[in-house]
Structures are given as structure tokens and as C-alpha cells.
């Protein structure tokens, strides 16, 4: 029961400014508040489910103790949601407490009724009821008793019609505040809130804010006191004239109120007015509209009265802004219409230009195709030219090598002829006729020279075409067809096709070069053609490609 009375007490304390404003990005918090307000129907659904659950529990209760506890919970849930229902359940808890003959419960229930009457604007009825409570019989609730007096007189102070009445009610508020503090634990949340007024009267704003902040940081998102503490902190910063921090904590308070579907609230209304002053008309209108709907639903007459003073101002600003927006929209539509006509004309011109461009592109495409064909022809010519150049380079290299070898060979032969001639002269002078005739008739010198000649040819050719033997063998079906004897570089078959590779295709010339008959050369060529891996008639052309870039 004490917990429920504490919540009612803290809710009433919203009227009395207090504590701290921290530094946080206000824009981000406003966006969060926008989202929370937009999600308000879900918060209402959760609230209604909670209320229905308690009502179902009440239906199945079997004792006055259970009914009393549920009535107190329902009163607490409805306190900031719908005052008529809260008053109903407070009175029902009072009736059950009387049946239980529990004086503490009876007095506590009467305090709840008095608080709702005060919040609803029925100050006389609230004070009359408070005066009828024999509080001395239940000392444990004296703090909440005097606190309720303080809240009711606080309402009267704020809405007093004259300065004299305001001063009178303010003095009573302070007296009951001081009385309530005598019965609260010094380190309790209730004491901190009551003491906030004292600290602000002494202008000890930072001390008050620090005290409240310690309690705020210990609250959870589901704690209804979180919004109360945040609001008091915002009020503290307002007194310090720190508007940004005031806005921050008002937003935090409003977020908590909306999330918990508390329709009897003050933070959302105050932040709406601040935003109106700053020119954020759309948000201000949305928040004040939400506040008015909540106040009407809750039947909070004082809140409705407060909002009714602000709503016309914000609504007029909202209408002015909408009118300005409509004017701007009209101008924008006219501008768009004019631009559309200009754009239409531009599109017609563009279409004509595109047709010209399309024709030019078609001609360009045709020219590109012709150019592509010419480039292809040129590429083929270049390829043939490269092939010709490669052939010429190869022929030039062969010529250079063979000319060098030919000159060396000729020089060598001239030296040998001179030596042979000198030898013959010596033998003739010495009269060695028989030996002279024998030497003249001998073929040994010629055969020796031929062997040396062929060896020189083989070495030179293989220097020019080092892979000739392997490449030539690869052109045959059986790669083992060519068998060289020990010490041989090339055999007769390989020399024949080596000469063909050098461009000597005439069998008669080959026969003279190798000292064979023409028919023998022809037979060698035919035998190897018959063993060709590819077409027979292409065999010698393939041989001509050995050692070139076109070799496959």
C-alpha cells in the first residue's frame, strides 16, 4: 500500500520544479520521441492488457484481502491513465478496507481518494477528506498524508486567482512539505523530491540536481517514477536557465510517459511549447494534440485547461504554416507547369536532334565497319609482310652463315691444293714416277675431303636448326624411323631434307651435292613421304616450316 501511495505522491510532485539536465544530442532524442508518439497505440494496447489482467484476477478473487490488493493495483494503474476509473477503484479499496476493519488500509485508501480528488480539481472535497482522516492512529503513513496536503495546496497555489491567495497557499504548501519530510527516510526517493523544493528556494540547483540524478539512474524503463524524476531535473535546469538541458530532460520525461501510456502528464505539453517558440511547428502541433487527447481521455480538467491556453496559439501557427505551404505549393506547381512546357519543347527539339544524331551514327557505324574491314585487310597484309620479313631475315642469316663457312672452306681447300701441288712437284722432281702415279690414282684424298665437308655441313645446319632432328621425326608416323649411327650428326635421309629445308628442292642438285644418283635421291624422298604423319603432299612444306614462327 505504501508503494502505491508513493507513486501517487510522486505524480503530484510534477508541479514542483527540481533537478538536473545532462548533455545529450537533443535532435536524436526528438527523433526517438517522434517514434514513441507514433507507436503510442501499441503502448495503449499493452496498458489495456495489463488492466484486463487485473480485472480478470479480481473476478476470481476469493477474499477481501485479495480484492483490496487488486483494487489498489487498479487504482495505481488508472491514476495517470483515467482519473474517473482511478477514483472508482480507490473508493472500492476504501470500502473493502472498512470491511477488513484495518485502519491503516482505510486511511491509505482515503489518501488515495483525496489525491485523485485534488488531481481532478476538486480541492475542497480533497481537503475535507484529508481533515477527516485520523492520521495519528496510523503514524506510518503520516509522511504521505502531509505530502498529499502539500500536493493539493500546490495545485491551489498554481491556480490561485489573486496574489494574496497564492501567497497563502504557498505558505501552506511549504509547511506541509516540511511536515512530510519529518516522516520520510532521509535517503529515500520521497525525501529527495520534497527536499528539492527546499534546495531550489535556497538556489542550490546543482545540489538538488545531483541528488535527483542518483535516483534517476537507478530507475528502469518500466518505472513510472522515471518520468517524474526526469521532469524535475528539467525544471532544475530551467531555473539555471540552461535551455538545452531543460529540453533534453523534458524529452526523456515525455518518452517515459508515452511509453507507459500515462495520459495525465505535463512534459509532452511543455516540450511542445518550447518547440513552438523555436519554430518547430509541426512537432509542436503533434505533441500538443497528443497531450490534449490524453487529457480529455483521462478527464484531467487542470491539464485540459493548461493545454487549452496553448493549443490556439500553436494551432494558429500550424494553420499559418500550412497556408504558407499551400501558397508555396501553388507557386511550385505553376513553376513546374512552366518548366514542363519548356521541357516539352526541349524534348521536341531533342527528338529532332536525336534523329539527326541517329543518322550520323548510322553513317559512322558504316564507316567504322569499312574501316574495320580495311584494318583487317591491313592486318593480314602486315602479317604476310611479317612472314616475308621473317623469311628474308632467315634467308639473310643463312646466307651470312654459309658465306662465312664457304669462304673458310674455299680458303682451306686452296691451302690444301697448294700443299698437294707442292707434294706432286717434289715427287716429280725427285723422279718418283711410280709413287706419283699411285698418289694421282688414289681416291682417298677426295673421300677424306667429302667426309670433312659433310661434317662441316651437318654442324653448320644443326647450329641453325638445333631441333631439326626431333621436329623432323615428329612429322613421321614412327618417330624412331630416323636412326643415327654412333658419331653421326646427320645421315643421308636427314641431309636430303636438310637441303630441302635450305630451299634446295631439285633432286638433281641434291644428288650432285651428296654424290648419289637422282633416282636414289628420289627413292629416299618418296620413302619418307610415305611415312608422313599428315598428308603426303604437304610433307615437304611442313619440313620448310621447321624452325620458323609458324611451326606447329
Coordinates of C-alpha atoms in Angstrom, one line a residue:
X1 CA 0.0 0.0 0.0
X2 CA 2.8 2.4 0.8
X3 CA 4.3 1.8 -2.6
X4 CA 1.0 2.8 -4.3
X5 CA 0.7 5.9 -2.2
X6 CA 4.4 6.8 -3.0
X7 CA 3.6 6.7 -6.8
X8 CA 0.6 9.0 -6.3
X9 CA 2.7 11.3 -4.2
X10 CA 5.5 11.4 -6.8
X11 CA 3.0 12.0 -9.6
X12 CA 1.7 15.1 -7.7
X13 CA 5.2 16.3 -7.3
X14 CA 5.3 17.1 -11.0
X15 CA 4.1 20.6 -10.2
X16 CA 7.2 21.4 -8.2
X17 CA 10.4 22.0 -10.3
X18 CA 13.6 20.3 -9.5
X19 CA 16.9 18.9 -10.7
X20 CA 19.4 18.0 -13.4
X21 CA 19.8 18.4 -17.1
X22 CA 22.6 16.3 -18.7
X23 CA 24.2 16.8 -22.1
X24 CA 22.9 14.7 -24.9
X25 CA 22.1 15.2 -28.5
X26 CA 18.6 16.8 -28.4
X27 CA 17.9 16.0 -32.1
X28 CA 18.4 12.3 -31.6
X29 CA 16.1 12.3 -28.6
X30 CA 13.4 14.2 -30.5
X31 CA 13.5 11.6 -33.2
X32 CA 13.1 8.9 -30.5
X33 CA 10.2 10.8 -29.1
X34 CA 8.6 11.1 -32.6
X35 CA 8.9 7.3 -32.9
X36 CA 7.5 6.8 -29.4
X37 CA 4.5 9.0 -30.1
X38 CA 3.9 7.2 -33.4
X39 CA 4.0 3.9 -31.6
X40 CA 1.6 5.2 -28.9
X41 CA -1.3 2.8 -29.9
X42 CA 0.9 -0.2 -29.0
X43 CA 1.6 1.3 -25.6
X44 CA -2.2 1.7 -25.1
X45 CA -2.7 -1.9 -26.1
X46 CA -0.2 -3.1 -23.5
X47 CA -1.8 -0.9 -20.9
X48 CA -5.2 -2.2 -21.6
X49 CA -4.0 -5.8 -21.5
X50 CA -2.5 -5.1 -18.0
X51 CA -5.8 -3.6 -16.8
X52 CA -7.8 -6.5 -18.2
X53 CA -5.4 -9.0 -16.5
X54 CA -6.0 -7.3 -13.1
X55 CA -9.8 -7.2 -13.7
X56 CA -9.7 -11.0 -14.5
X57 CA -7.7 -11.5 -11.3
X58 CA -10.4 -9.6 -9.4
X59 CA -13.1 -11.8 -10.9
X60 CA -11.5 -14.9 -9.4
X61 CA -10.5 -13.4 -6.0
X62 CA -11.9 -15.2 -3.0
X63 CA -11.1 -12.9 -0.1
X64 CA -11.3 -9.3 0.9
X65 CA -7.5 -9.2 1.3
X66 CA -7.1 -10.3 -2.4
X67 CA -9.8 -7.8 -3.6
X68 CA -8.2 -5.0 -1.6
X69 CA -4.7 -5.6 -3.1
X70 CA -6.2 -5.8 -6.6
X71 CA -8.2 -2.6 -6.1
X72 CA -5.1 -0.8 -5.0
X73 CA -3.2 -2.0 -8.1
X74 CA -6.1 -1.0 -10.4
X75 CA -6.2 2.4 -8.7
X76 CA -2.4 2.8 -9.3
X77 CA -2.7 1.7 -13.0
X78 CA -5.5 4.1 -13.6
X79 CA -4.1 7.1 -11.7
X80 CA -2.2 8.6 -14.6
X81 CA -4.4 6.9 -17.2
X82 CA -8.1 7.7 -16.4
X83 CA -8.9 9.6 -13.3
X84 CA -12.6 8.6 -13.1
X85 CA -11.6 4.9 -13.0
X86 CA -8.8 5.6 -10.6
X87 CA -11.3 7.3 -8.2
X88 CA -13.7 4.4 -8.6
X89 CA -11.1 1.8 -7.6
X90 CA -9.7 4.0 -4.8
X91 CA -13.2 4.1 -3.3
X92 CA -13.7 0.4 -3.7
X93 CA -10.5 -0.3 -1.9
X94 CA -11.7 2.0 0.8
X95 CA -14.9 0.0 1.2
X96 CA -13.0 -3.3 1.3
X97 CA -10.6 -1.8 3.9
X98 CA -13.6 -0.9 6.0
X99 CA -14.9 -4.5 5.7
X100 CA -11.5 -5.7 6.8
X101 CA -11.5 -3.3 9.7
X102 CA -7.9 -2.5 9.0
X103 CA -7.4 1.2 10.0
X104 CA -4.1 1.6 8.1
X105 CA -5.7 0.3 4.9
X106 CA -8.7 2.5 5.5
X107 CA -6.6 5.6 5.9
X108 CA -4.4 4.7 3.0
X109 CA -7.4 4.3 0.7
X110 CA -8.8 7.6 1.8
X111 CA -5.4 9.2 1.0
X112 CA -5.7 7.7 -2.5
X113 CA -9.2 9.1 -2.9
X114 CA -8.1 12.6 -1.6
X115 CA -5.2 12.6 -4.1
X116 CA -7.4 11.8 -7.1
X117 CA -10.0 14.4 -6.0
X118 CA -7.2 17.0 -5.8
X119 CA -5.8 16.0 -9.2
X120 CA -9.3 16.3 -10.7
X121 CA -9.6 19.8 -9.4
X122 CA -12.0 19.1 -6.5
X123 CA -9.7 20.8 -4.0
X124 CA -12.4 21.4 -1.3
X125 CA -13.5 17.8 -1.3
X126 CA -10.0 16.6 -1.2
X127 CA -9.1 18.8 1.8
X128 CA -12.3 17.9 3.6
X129 CA -11.5 14.3 3.2
X130 CA -7.9 14.8 4.4
X131 CA -9.2 16.6 7.5
X132 CA -11.5 13.7 8.3
X133 CA -8.6 11.1 8.3
X134 CA -7.5 10.2 11.9
X135 CA -3.8 10.2 10.8
X136 CA -2.5 10.0 14.4
X137 CA -3.9 6.4 14.6
X138 CA -1.6 5.4 11.8
X139 CA 1.8 7.1 12.2
X140 CA 3.4 5.0 9.4
X141 CA 1.5 7.0 6.7
X142 CA 2.0 10.5 8.1
X143 CA 4.7 11.3 5.5
X144 CA 2.3 10.5 2.7
X145 CA -0.6 12.2 4.5
X146 CA 1.3 15.6 4.7
X147 CA 2.7 15.0 1.3
X148 CA -0.9 14.8 -0.1
X149 CA -1.7 18.1 1.6
X150 CA 1.3 19.6 0.1
X151 CA 0.3 18.5 -3.4
X152 CA -3.3 19.7 -3.1
X153 CA -2.1 23.1 -1.8
X154 CA 0.5 23.2 -4.6
X155 CA -2.3 22.9 -7.1
X156 CA -4.2 25.7 -5.4
X157 CA -1.0 27.9 -5.4
X158 CA -0.5 27.5 -9.1
X159 CA -4.1 28.3 -10.0
X160 CA -4.9 30.9 -7.3
X161 CA -6.9 33.8 -8.7
X162 CA -5.1 36.5 -6.6
X163 CA -1.7 37.2 -5.3
X164 CA -3.0 37.2 -1.7
X165 CA -4.4 33.7 -2.1
X166 CA -1.3 32.5 -4.0
X167 CA 0.9 33.6 -1.1
X168 CA -1.4 32.0 1.5
X169 CA -1.5 28.6 -0.4
X170 CA 2.3 28.8 -1.0
X171 CA 2.9 29.1 2.8
X172 CA 0.6 26.1 3.4
X173 CA 2.4 24.1 0.7
X174 CA 5.8 24.8 2.3
X175 CA 4.5 24.0 5.8
X176 CA 3.1 20.6 4.7
X177 CA 6.2 19.9 2.7
X178 CA 8.4 20.4 5.8
X179 CA 6.0 18.2 7.9
X180 CA 6.1 15.4 5.3
X181 CA 10.0 15.4 5.3
X182 CA 9.9 14.7 9.1
X183 CA 8.4 11.3 8.3
X184 CA 10.4 10.3 5.2
X185 CA 13.7 8.4 5.5
X186 CA 16.5 10.9 4.7
X187 CA 17.9 8.7 1.9
X188 CA 14.6 7.9 0.4
X189 CA 13.3 9.0 -3.0
X190 CA 10.3 10.7 -1.4
X191 CA 12.6 12.8 0.9
X192 CA 14.8 13.8 -2.1
X193 CA 11.8 15.1 -4.0
X194 CA 10.4 17.0 -1.1
X195 CA 13.8 18.4 -0.3
X196 CA 14.2 19.6 -3.9
X197 CA 11.8 22.5 -3.2
X198 CA 13.9 23.5 -0.2
X199 CA 17.2 23.4 -2.2
X200 CA 15.6 25.4 -5.0
X201 CA 14.3 28.0 -2.7
X202 CA 17.9 28.4 -1.5
X203 CA 19.1 28.4 -5.2
X204 CA 21.2 25.3 -4.6
X205 CA 20.3 24.0 -8.0
X206 CA 23.4 21.8 -8.6
X207 CA 23.0 20.1 -5.3
X208 CA 19.3 19.3 -6.0
X209 CA 20.1 18.1 -9.5
X210 CA 22.9 15.8 -8.3
X211 CA 20.6 14.3 -5.6
X212 CA 17.8 13.6 -8.1
X213 CA 20.1 12.2 -10.7
X214 CA 21.2 9.5 -8.3
X215 CA 17.7 8.2 -8.1
X216 CA 17.0 8.7 -11.8
X217 CA 20.0 6.4 -12.8
X218 CA 18.6 3.6 -10.6
X219 CA 15.2 3.6 -12.4
X220 CA 14.1 1.2 -15.2
X221 CA 12.1 1.9 -18.3
X222 CA 9.1 0.4 -16.6
X223 CA 9.3 2.6 -13.5
X224 CA 6.6 5.2 -13.6
X225 CA 8.7 7.5 -11.4
X226 CA 11.3 7.8 -14.1
X227 CA 9.3 10.4 -16.0
X228 CA 8.7 12.3 -12.7
X229 CA 12.4 12.4 -11.9
X230 CA 13.3 13.5 -15.4
X231 CA 10.7 16.3 -15.3
X232 CA 12.1 17.6 -12.0
X233 CA 15.6 17.5 -13.4
X234 CA 14.4 19.5 -16.4
X235 CA 12.8 22.1 -14.1
X236 CA 16.1 22.4 -12.2
X237 CA 17.8 23.3 -15.5
X238 CA 15.1 25.7 -16.3
X239 CA 15.9 27.6 -13.1
X240 CA 19.5 27.5 -14.1
X241 CA 18.5 29.0 -17.5
X242 CA 20.1 26.1 -19.3
X243 CA 17.5 25.6 -22.1
X244 CA 19.2 22.8 -24.0
X245 CA 19.5 20.6 -20.9
X246 CA 15.9 21.5 -20.0
X247 CA 14.8 20.3 -23.4
X248 CA 16.8 17.1 -23.1
X249 CA 15.2 16.1 -19.8
X250 CA 11.7 17.1 -20.8
X251 CA 12.1 14.9 -23.8
X252 CA 13.3 12.0 -21.7
X253 CA 10.3 12.5 -19.3
X254 CA 7.9 12.7 -22.2
X255 CA 9.3 9.5 -23.8
X256 CA 8.8 7.6 -20.5
X257 CA 5.2 9.0 -20.1
X258 CA 4.2 8.0 -23.6
X259 CA 5.9 4.5 -23.4
X260 CA 3.9 3.8 -20.2
X261 CA 0.7 5.3 -21.7
X262 CA 0.5 7.9 -18.9
X263 CA -2.2 10.2 -20.1
X264 CA -2.0 12.6 -17.1
X265 CA 1.3 14.2 -17.9
X266 CA 3.0 17.5 -18.3
X267 CA 6.3 17.0 -20.1
X268 CA 4.9 16.5 -23.6
X269 CA 2.9 19.7 -23.3
X270 CA 5.9 21.7 -22.1
X271 CA 8.3 20.4 -24.8
X272 CA 5.6 21.3 -27.4
X273 CA 5.5 24.9 -26.3
X274 CA 9.4 25.1 -26.3
X275 CA 9.4 23.7 -29.8
X276 CA 6.7 26.2 -30.9
X277 CA 8.9 29.0 -29.6
X278 CA 11.8 27.6 -31.6
X279 CA 9.8 27.4 -34.8
X280 CA 9.4 23.6 -35.0
X281 CA 5.6 24.0 -35.6
X282 CA 4.9 20.5 -36.9
X283 CA 6.3 18.7 -33.9
X284 CA 4.7 21.2 -31.5
X285 CA 1.3 20.7 -33.1
X286 CA 1.7 16.9 -33.0
X287 CA 2.7 16.9 -29.3
X288 CA 0.1 19.4 -28.1
X289 CA -2.6 17.5 -30.0
X290 CA -1.4 14.2 -28.3
X291 CA -1.5 16.0 -24.9
X292 CA -5.0 17.3 -25.4
X293 CA -6.4 13.9 -26.5
X294 CA -4.7 12.3 -23.4
X295 CA -6.1 15.0 -21.0
X296 CA -9.6 14.6 -22.4
X297 CA -9.4 10.8 -22.1
X298 CA -8.0 11.0 -18.6
X299 CA -10.6 13.6 -17.6
X300 CA -7.7 15.7 -16.2
X301 CA -9.5 19.0 -16.0
X302 CA -6.5 21.0 -15.0
X303 CA -4.3 19.6 -17.8
X304 CA -7.1 20.3 -20.3
X305 CA -7.3 23.9 -19.0
X306 CA -3.5 24.3 -19.3
X307 CA -3.5 22.9 -22.8
X308 CA -6.5 24.9 -23.9
X309 CA -4.5 28.1 -23.3
X310 CA -1.6 26.9 -25.5
X311 CA -3.5 25.0 -28.2
X312 CA -5.0 28.0 -30.1
X313 CA -1.6 29.6 -30.3
X314 CA 0.2 26.5 -31.6
X315 CA -2.8 25.6 -33.8
X316 CA -2.8 29.1 -35.4
X317 CA 0.9 28.8 -36.1
X318 CA 0.3 25.4 -37.6
X319 CA -2.5 26.8 -39.8
X320 CA -0.3 29.7 -40.9
X321 CA 2.4 27.3 -41.8
X322 CA 0.0 25.1 -43.7
X323 CA -1.3 28.2 -45.5
X324 CA 2.3 29.2 -46.3
X325 CA 3.0 25.7 -47.5
X326 CA -0.1 25.8 -49.7
X327 CA 1.0 29.1 -51.2
X328 CA 4.4 27.7 -51.8
X329 CA 2.9 24.5 -53.3
X330 CA 0.8 26.6 -55.7
X331 CA 3.8 28.6 -56.8
X332 CA 5.8 25.4 -57.1
X333 CA 3.0 23.8 -59.2
X334 CA 2.9 26.9 -61.5
X335 CA 6.7 26.7 -61.8
X336 CA 6.6 23.0 -62.5
X337 CA 3.9 23.6 -65.2
X338 CA 6.0 26.3 -66.9
X339 CA 9.1 24.1 -66.7
X340 CA 7.1 21.2 -68.1
X341 CA 6.1 23.2 -71.1
X342 CA 9.7 24.3 -71.5
X343 CA 10.8 20.7 -71.1
X344 CA 8.2 19.5 -73.7
X345 CA 9.6 22.0 -76.2
X346 CA 13.1 20.9 -75.3
X347 CA 12.1 17.2 -75.8
X348 CA 10.7 18.0 -79.3
X349 CA 14.0 19.7 -80.3
X350 CA 15.9 16.9 -78.7
X351 CA 13.9 14.3 -80.6
X352 CA 14.7 16.1 -83.9
X353 CA 18.3 16.3 -82.9
X354 CA 18.3 12.6 -81.9
X355 CA 17.1 11.7 -85.4
X356 CA 20.0 13.7 -86.9
X357 CA 22.4 12.0 -84.5
X358 CA 20.9 8.6 -85.3
X359 CA 21.5 9.2 -89.0
X360 CA 25.0 10.4 -88.3
X361 CA 25.6 7.4 -86.0
X362 CA 24.4 5.1 -88.8
X363 CA 26.8 6.7 -91.2
X364 CA 29.5 6.5 -88.6
X365 CA 28.7 2.8 -88.0
X366 CA 29.0 2.1 -91.7
X367 CA 32.3 4.0 -91.9
X368 CA 33.5 2.1 -88.9
X369 CA 32.6 -1.2 -90.5
X370 CA 34.5 -0.2 -93.6
X371 CA 37.4 0.9 -91.5
X372 CA 37.3 -2.3 -89.6
X373 CA 37.4 -4.3 -92.9
X374 CA 40.3 -2.1 -94.0
X375 CA 42.1 -2.7 -90.7
X376 CA 41.5 -6.4 -91.1
X377 CA 43.0 -6.3 -94.6
X378 CA 45.9 -4.3 -93.3
X379 CA 46.4 -6.7 -90.5
X380 CA 46.5 -9.6 -93.0
X381 CA 49.0 -7.6 -95.2
X382 CA 51.1 -6.8 -92.2
X383 CA 51.1 -10.5 -91.2
X384 CA 52.2 -11.5 -94.7
X385 CA 54.8 -8.8 -94.6
X386 CA 56.0 -10.0 -91.2
X387 CA 56.1 -13.5 -92.6
X388 CA 58.1 -12.3 -95.6
X389 CA 60.4 -10.3 -93.4
X390 CA 60.9 -13.3 -91.2
X391 CA 61.7 -15.4 -94.3
X392 CA 64.1 -12.7 -95.6
X393 CA 65.7 -12.4 -92.2
X394 CA 66.1 -16.2 -92.1
X395 CA 67.5 -16.3 -95.6
X396 CA 69.8 -13.4 -94.8
X397 CA 71.1 -15.3 -91.7
X398 CA 71.6 -18.4 -93.7
X399 CA 73.4 -16.5 -96.4
X400 CA 75.7 -14.8 -93.8
X401 CA 76.5 -18.1 -92.1
X402 CA 77.0 -20.0 -95.3
X403 CA 79.1 -17.3 -97.0
X404 CA 81.3 -17.3 -93.9
X405 CA 81.6 -21.1 -93.9
X406 CA 82.0 -21.1 -97.8
X407 CA 84.9 -18.6 -97.6
X408 CA 86.6 -20.6 -94.8
X409 CA 86.1 -23.8 -96.8
X410 CA 87.4 -22.3 -100.0
X411 CA 90.4 -20.9 -98.2
X412 CA 91.1 -24.2 -96.6
X413 CA 90.7 -26.1 -100.0
X414 CA 93.1 -23.6 -101.7
X415 CA 95.7 -24.2 -99.0
X416 CA 95.2 -28.0 -99.4
X417 CA 95.6 -27.7 -103.2
X418 CA 98.7 -25.7 -102.8
X419 CA 100.1 -28.3 -100.4
X420 CA 99.0 -31.2 -102.8
X421 CA 100.6 -29.4 -105.8
X422 CA 103.8 -28.9 -103.9
X423 CA 103.9 -32.5 -102.9
X424 CA 103.4 -33.6 -106.5
X425 CA 106.2 -31.2 -107.6
X426 CA 108.6 -32.7 -105.1
X427 CA 107.8 -36.2 -106.2
X428 CA 108.2 -35.3 -109.9
X429 CA 111.5 -33.5 -109.3
X430 CA 112.8 -36.5 -107.3
X431 CA 111.9 -38.8 -110.1
X432 CA 109.5 -40.8 -108.1
X433 CA 107.2 -41.6 -111.0
X434 CA 105.6 -44.7 -109.6
X435 CA 104.7 -43.1 -106.3
X436 CA 103.4 -40.1 -108.2
X437 CA 101.1 -42.2 -110.4
X438 CA 99.9 -44.1 -107.3
X439 CA 99.1 -40.9 -105.5
X440 CA 97.3 -39.5 -108.5
X441 CA 95.1 -42.6 -109.0
X442 CA 94.1 -42.7 -105.2
X443 CA 90.5 -41.6 -104.2
X444 CA 91.4 -41.3 -100.5
X445 CA 92.1 -37.6 -100.5
X446 CA 88.7 -36.9 -102.2
X447 CA 86.8 -39.2 -99.7
X448 CA 88.5 -37.5 -96.8
X449 CA 87.5 -34.1 -98.0
X450 CA 83.9 -35.2 -98.6
X451 CA 83.7 -36.6 -95.1
X452 CA 85.0 -33.4 -93.7
X453 CA 82.7 -31.4 -96.0
X454 CA 79.6 -33.3 -94.8
X455 CA 80.7 -33.0 -91.2
X456 CA 81.0 -29.2 -91.7
X457 CA 77.6 -29.1 -93.4
X458 CA 76.0 -31.1 -90.6
X459 CA 77.5 -28.9 -87.8
X460 CA 76.5 -25.7 -89.6
X461 CA 73.0 -26.9 -90.3
X462 CA 72.4 -28.1 -86.7
X463 CA 73.7 -24.8 -85.4
X464 CA 71.0 -23.1 -87.5
X465 CA 68.2 -25.6 -86.6
X466 CA 69.2 -27.3 -83.4
X467 CA 65.8 -29.1 -83.0
X468 CA 65.7 -30.2 -86.7
X469 CA 66.1 -33.9 -86.0
X470 CA 63.4 -34.0 -83.3
X471 CA 61.0 -31.8 -85.3
X472 CA 61.6 -33.9 -88.4
X473 CA 60.9 -37.1 -86.5
X474 CA 57.6 -35.6 -85.2
X475 CA 56.4 -35.3 -88.8
X476 CA 56.7 -39.1 -89.3
X477 CA 54.3 -41.7 -88.1
X478 CA 57.0 -43.6 -86.5
X479 CA 59.3 -41.3 -84.6
X480 CA 62.0 -44.0 -84.5
X481 CA 62.3 -44.1 -88.3
X482 CA 65.4 -42.0 -88.2
X483 CA 68.3 -43.9 -86.6
X484 CA 71.7 -42.2 -86.4
X485 CA 74.8 -44.3 -86.1
X486 CA 77.4 -43.5 -83.4
X487 CA 79.3 -40.4 -84.3
X488 CA 76.8 -39.2 -87.0
X489 CA 75.3 -35.8 -86.8
X490 CA 73.0 -36.4 -89.9
X491 CA 72.5 -39.4 -92.1
X492 CA 71.7 -39.4 -95.8
X493 CA 67.9 -39.1 -95.4
X494 CA 68.3 -36.2 -92.9
X495 CA 70.8 -34.4 -95.2
X496 CA 68.4 -34.7 -98.2
X497 CA 65.6 -32.9 -96.2
X498 CA 68.1 -30.5 -94.6
X499 CA 68.9 -29.3 -98.1
X500 CA 65.2 -29.1 -98.8
X501 CA 64.8 -27.0 -95.6
X502 CA 67.5 -24.7 -97.0
X503 CA 65.4 -24.3 -100.2
X504 CA 67.2 -26.8 -102.5
X505 CA 64.3 -28.9 -103.8
X506 CA 65.7 -30.1 -107.1
X507 CA 66.7 -33.8 -106.8
X508 CA 69.4 -33.4 -109.4
X509 CA 71.2 -30.7 -107.4
X510 CA 70.7 -32.7 -104.2
X511 CA 72.2 -35.8 -106.0
X512 CA 75.3 -33.8 -107.1
X513 CA 75.7 -32.4 -103.6
X514 CA 75.5 -35.8 -101.9
X515 CA 77.3 -37.8 -104.7
X516 CA 74.2 -40.0 -105.3
X517 CA 72.2 -40.7 -108.4
X518 CA 69.0 -38.8 -109.0
X519 CA 66.9 -42.0 -108.7
X520 CA 68.5 -42.7 -105.3
X521 CA 67.5 -39.3 -104.0
X522 CA 64.0 -39.7 -105.4
X523 CA 63.6 -43.0 -103.7
X524 CA 64.7 -41.6 -100.3
X525 CA 62.3 -38.7 -100.7
X526 CA 59.4 -41.0 -101.6
X527 CA 60.0 -43.4 -98.8
X528 CA 59.9 -40.7 -96.1
X529 CA 56.8 -39.1 -97.7
X530 CA 55.1 -42.4 -97.3
X531 CA 55.8 -42.4 -93.6
X532 CA 54.5 -38.8 -93.1
X533 CA 52.1 -38.3 -90.2
X534 CA 50.0 -35.8 -92.3
X535 CA 49.1 -35.6 -96.0
X536 CA 51.9 -36.9 -98.2
X537 CA 51.8 -33.9 -100.5
X538 CA 52.2 -31.5 -97.5
X539 CA 55.2 -33.3 -96.0
X540 CA 57.9 -31.2 -97.6
X541 CA 56.0 -27.9 -96.9
X542 CA 55.9 -29.0 -93.3
X543 CA 59.7 -29.5 -93.4
X544 CA 60.1 -26.0 -94.7
X545 CA 58.4 -24.7 -91.6
X546 CA 60.8 -26.3 -89.2
X547 CA 62.5 -23.7 -87.0
X548 CA 60.1 -20.8 -88.0
X549 CA 57.4 -18.9 -86.1
X550 CA 54.6 -20.8 -88.0
X551 CA 55.9 -24.2 -86.9
X552 CA 53.1 -26.1 -85.2

